[in-house]
PDB file of C-alpha atoms in Angstrom:
ATOM      1  CA  MET P  25     100.604  97.882  87.886  1.00  0.00           C
ATOM      2  CA  GLU P  26     101.069  98.223  91.636  1.00  0.00           C
ATOM      3  CA  THR P  27     101.782 101.609  93.183  1.00  0.00           C
ATOM      4  CA  VAL P  28     103.754 101.651  96.455  1.00  0.00           C
ATOM      5  CA  VAL P  29     103.062 104.513  98.880  1.00  0.00           C
ATOM      6  CA  LYS P  30     104.304 105.501 102.337  1.00  0.00           C
ATOM      7  CA  THR P  31     102.693 108.922 102.877  1.00  0.00           C
ATOM      8  CA  LYS P  32      99.181 110.309 102.719  1.00  0.00           C
ATOM      9  CA  GLU P  33     100.251 112.602  99.877  1.00  0.00           C
ATOM     10  CA  GLU P  34     101.546 109.653  97.839  1.00  0.00           C
ATOM     11  CA  LEU P  35      98.326 107.756  98.576  1.00  0.00           C
ATOM     12  CA  GLU P  36      96.171 110.686  97.439  1.00  0.00           C
ATOM     13  CA  LYS P  37      98.187 110.928  94.235  1.00  0.00           C
ATOM     14  CA  ALA P  38      97.826 107.179  93.564  1.00  0.00           C
ATOM     15  CA  LYS P  39      94.077 107.313  94.245  1.00  0.00           C
ATOM     16  CA  ASN P  40      93.556 110.385  92.071  1.00  0.00           C
ATOM     17  CA  SER P  41      95.511 108.799  89.219  1.00  0.00           C
ATOM     18  CA  GLY P  42      93.242 105.743  89.368  1.00  0.00           C
ATOM     19  CA  ALA P  43      95.910 103.203  90.312  1.00  0.00           C
ATOM     20  CA  THR P  44      94.456  99.697  90.059  1.00  0.00           C
ATOM     21  CA  SER P  45      96.475  98.335  92.975  1.00  0.00           C
ATOM     22  CA  ILE P  46      98.030 100.281  95.854  1.00  0.00           C
ATOM     23  CA  LEU P  47     100.486  98.848  98.367  1.00  0.00           C
ATOM     24  CA  VAL P  48     100.593 101.016 101.497  1.00  0.00           C
ATOM     25  CA  LYS P  49     103.628 100.555 103.731  1.00  0.00           C
ATOM     26  CA  GLY P  50     104.584 101.636 107.225  1.00  0.00           C
ATOM     27  CA  GLU P  51     102.588 103.573 109.793  1.00  0.00           C
ATOM     28  CA  LEU P  52     100.144 104.796 107.131  1.00  0.00           C
ATOM     29  CA  ALA P  53      99.043 101.187 106.493  1.00  0.00           C
ATOM     30  CA  ASP P  54      98.264 100.701 110.176  1.00  0.00           C
ATOM     31  CA  LYS P  55      96.355 104.002 110.419  1.00  0.00           C
ATOM     32  CA  LEU P  56      94.271 103.118 107.364  1.00  0.00           C
ATOM     33  CA  LYS P  57      93.431  99.695 108.759  1.00  0.00           C
ATOM     34  CA  LYS P  58      92.300 101.249 112.055  1.00  0.00           C
ATOM     35  CA  SER P  59      90.276 103.975 110.372  1.00  0.00           C
ATOM     36  CA  LYS P  60      88.567 101.709 107.801  1.00  0.00           C
ATOM     37  CA  LYS P  61      85.597 101.297 110.159  1.00  0.00           C
ATOM     38  CA  VAL P  62      84.819 104.994 109.695  1.00  0.00           C
ATOM     39  CA  ALA P  63      83.952 104.367 106.040  1.00  0.00           C
ATOM     40  CA  LYS P  64      81.235 101.922 107.140  1.00  0.00           C
ATOM     41  CA  LEU P  65      79.440 104.330 109.488  1.00  0.00           C
ATOM     42  CA  SER P  66      75.894 105.452 108.789  1.00  0.00           C
ATOM     43  CA  ALA P  67      75.272 109.022 107.656  1.00  0.00           C
ATOM     44  CA  ALA P  68      74.251 109.942 111.224  1.00  0.00           C
ATOM     45  CA  GLY P  69      77.426 108.374 112.615  1.00  0.00           C
ATOM     46  CA  ILE P  70      79.598 110.239 110.129  1.00  0.00           C
ATOM     47  CA  ALA P  71      77.817 113.508 110.939  1.00  0.00           C
ATOM     48  CA  ALA P  72      78.353 112.962 114.673  1.00  0.00           C
ATOM     49  CA  LEU P  73      81.986 112.046 114.114  1.00  0.00           C
ATOM     50  CA  THR P  74      82.795 115.046 111.924  1.00  0.00           C
ATOM     51  CA  ALA P  75      80.957 117.426 114.258  1.00  0.00           C
ATOM     52  CA  ALA P  76      82.826 116.093 117.277  1.00  0.00           C
ATOM     53  CA  LEU P  77      86.153 116.144 115.459  1.00  0.00           C
ATOM     54  CA  GLY P  78      85.531 119.746 114.434  1.00  0.00           C
ATOM     55  CA  VAL P  79      84.925 120.741 118.044  1.00  0.00           C
ATOM     56  CA  ALA P  80      87.886 118.667 119.213  1.00  0.00           C
ATOM     57  CA  THR P  81      90.167 120.380 116.721  1.00  0.00           C
ATOM     58  CA  VAL P  82      89.111 123.821 117.915  1.00  0.00           C
ATOM     59  CA  THR P  83      89.415 122.895 121.581  1.00  0.00           C
ATOM     60  CA  ALA P  84      92.544 120.741 121.244  1.00  0.00           C
ATOM     61  CA  PRO P  85      95.646 121.688 123.181  1.00  0.00           C
ATOM     62  CA  VAL P  86      98.330 123.785 121.534  1.00  0.00           C
ATOM     63  CA  THR P  87      99.967 120.552 120.341  1.00  0.00           C
ATOM     64  CA  GLY P  88      97.053 120.186 117.915  1.00  0.00           C
ATOM     65  CA  GLY P  89      96.406 116.567 118.841  1.00  0.00           C
ATOM     66  CA  LEU P  90      93.025 114.960 119.332  1.00  0.00           C
ATOM     67  CA  SER P  91      92.898 113.946 122.969  1.00  0.00           C
ATOM     68  CA  TYR P  92      91.362 110.804 124.414  1.00  0.00           C
ATOM     69  CA  PHE P  93      89.053 113.139 126.331  1.00  0.00           C
ATOM     70  CA  ALA P  94      87.607 114.474 123.074  1.00  0.00           C
ATOM     71  CA  ALA P  95      87.497 111.064 121.384  1.00  0.00           C
ATOM     72  CA  ALA P  96      85.726 109.181 124.186  1.00  0.00           C
ATOM     73  CA  PRO P  97      82.208 110.624 123.633  1.00  0.00           C
ATOM     74  CA  VAL P  98      82.504 110.041 119.887  1.00  0.00           C
ATOM     75  CA  ALA P  99      83.550 106.445 120.529  1.00  0.00           C
ATOM     76  CA  ALA P 100      80.500 105.915 122.724  1.00  0.00           C
ATOM     77  CA  LEU P 101      78.184 107.482 120.142  1.00  0.00           C
ATOM     78  CA  THR P 102      79.514 105.725 117.043  1.00  0.00           C
ATOM     79  CA  GLY P 103      80.757 102.443 118.488  1.00  0.00           C
ATOM     80  CA  LEU P 104      84.228 103.041 117.065  1.00  0.00           C
ATOM     81  CA  GLU P 105      87.418 102.422 118.976  1.00  0.00           C
ATOM     82  CA  ILE P 106      89.288 105.517 120.143  1.00  0.00           C
ATOM     83  CA  ALA P 107      92.320 104.437 118.078  1.00  0.00           C
ATOM     84  CA  ALA P 108      90.156 104.379 114.917  1.00  0.00           C
ATOM     85  CA  ILE P 109      88.799 107.853 115.658  1.00  0.00           C
ATOM     86  CA  ILE P 110      92.254 109.301 116.217  1.00  0.00           C
ATOM     87  CA  ALA P 111      93.549 107.631 113.029  1.00  0.00           C
ATOM     88  CA  ALA P 112      90.563 109.022 111.107  1.00  0.00           C
ATOM     89  CA  ALA P 113      91.193 112.484 112.519  1.00  0.00           C
ATOM     90  CA  THR P 114      94.812 112.458 111.372  1.00  0.00           C
ATOM     91  CA  LEU P 115      94.012 111.215 107.856  1.00  0.00           C
ATOM     92  CA  GLY P 116      90.726 113.059 107.310  1.00  0.00           C
ATOM     93  CA  VAL P 117      87.287 111.474 107.477  1.00  0.00           C
ATOM     94  CA  GLY P 118      86.314 112.530 103.945  1.00  0.00           C
ATOM     95  CA  PHE P 119      89.512 111.096 102.505  1.00  0.00           C
ATOM     96  CA  ILE P 120      89.018 107.746 104.253  1.00  0.00           C
ATOM     97  CA  ILE P 121      85.427 107.450 103.059  1.00  0.00           C
ATOM     98  CA  ALA P 122      86.403 108.313  99.480  1.00  0.00           C
ATOM     99  CA  LEU P 123      89.334 105.886  99.544  1.00  0.00           C
ATOM    100  CA  PHE P 124      87.316 102.908 100.771  1.00  0.00           C
ATOM    101  CA  LEU P 125      84.465 103.664  98.369  1.00  0.00           C
ATOM    102  CA  ASP P 126      86.922 103.322  95.476  1.00  0.00           C
ATOM    103  CA  TYR P 127      89.232 100.619  96.882  1.00  0.00           C
ATOM    104  CA  GLU P 128      88.823  97.346  98.744  1.00  0.00           C
ATOM    105  CA  GLU P 129      91.258  95.828 101.187  1.00  0.00           C
ATOM    106  CA  ILE P 130      92.922  92.716  99.802  1.00  0.00           C
ATOM    107  CA  GLU P 131      95.558  91.951 102.401  1.00  0.00           C
ATOM    108  CA  TYR P 132      96.824  93.396 105.682  1.00  0.00           C
ATOM    109  CA  SER P 133      99.644  92.739 108.099  1.00  0.00           C
ATOM    110  CA  LYS P 134     101.383  95.204 110.388  1.00  0.00           C
ATOM    111  CA  GLY P 135     102.951  97.900 108.231  1.00  0.00           C
ATOM    112  CA  PHE P 136     101.470  96.483 105.012  1.00  0.00           C
ATOM    113  CA  LEU P 137      98.072  97.091 103.394  1.00  0.00           C
ATOM    114  CA  LYS P 138      97.168  96.096  99.866  1.00  0.00           C
ATOM    115  CA  LEU P 139      94.228  97.850  98.194  1.00  0.00           C
ATOM    116  CA  ARG P 140      92.585  97.061  94.871  1.00  0.00           C
ATOM    117  CA  LYS P 141      90.365  99.390  92.862  1.00  0.00           C
ATOM    118  CA  ARG P 142      86.745  98.298  92.992  1.00  0.00           C
ATOM    119  CA  GLN P 143      85.230  97.228  89.689  1.00  0.00           C
ATOM    120  CA  LYS P 144      82.361  99.426  88.542  1.00  0.00           C
ATOM    121  CA  PRO P 145      79.286  97.442  87.436  1.00  0.00           C
TER     122      PRO P 145
END
């Protein structure tokens, strides 16, 4: 059965329920696609990213957004694109890593991402 989601909350619920196939629609699909590279970082890269994001969150302007100024050093250190870092910051690094450990990308086009639960050996 395929579960269709449009929000992070719906995606978390689908993941936690063990959905075998998840169809992500809209802006969330595009953010996940951009942030997928975060799940492939080394432990040192993830540590650097989370440390920098923590500092960026504390020092962010009143709007609460992660600025390009804060993301640029992280991009240089990890090799990620700034867009991927900002997407990861909005969704949560831990969530992205957990999601892509459990699910693999099957298909993507703008506004559409299909994920399938990985088979355990």
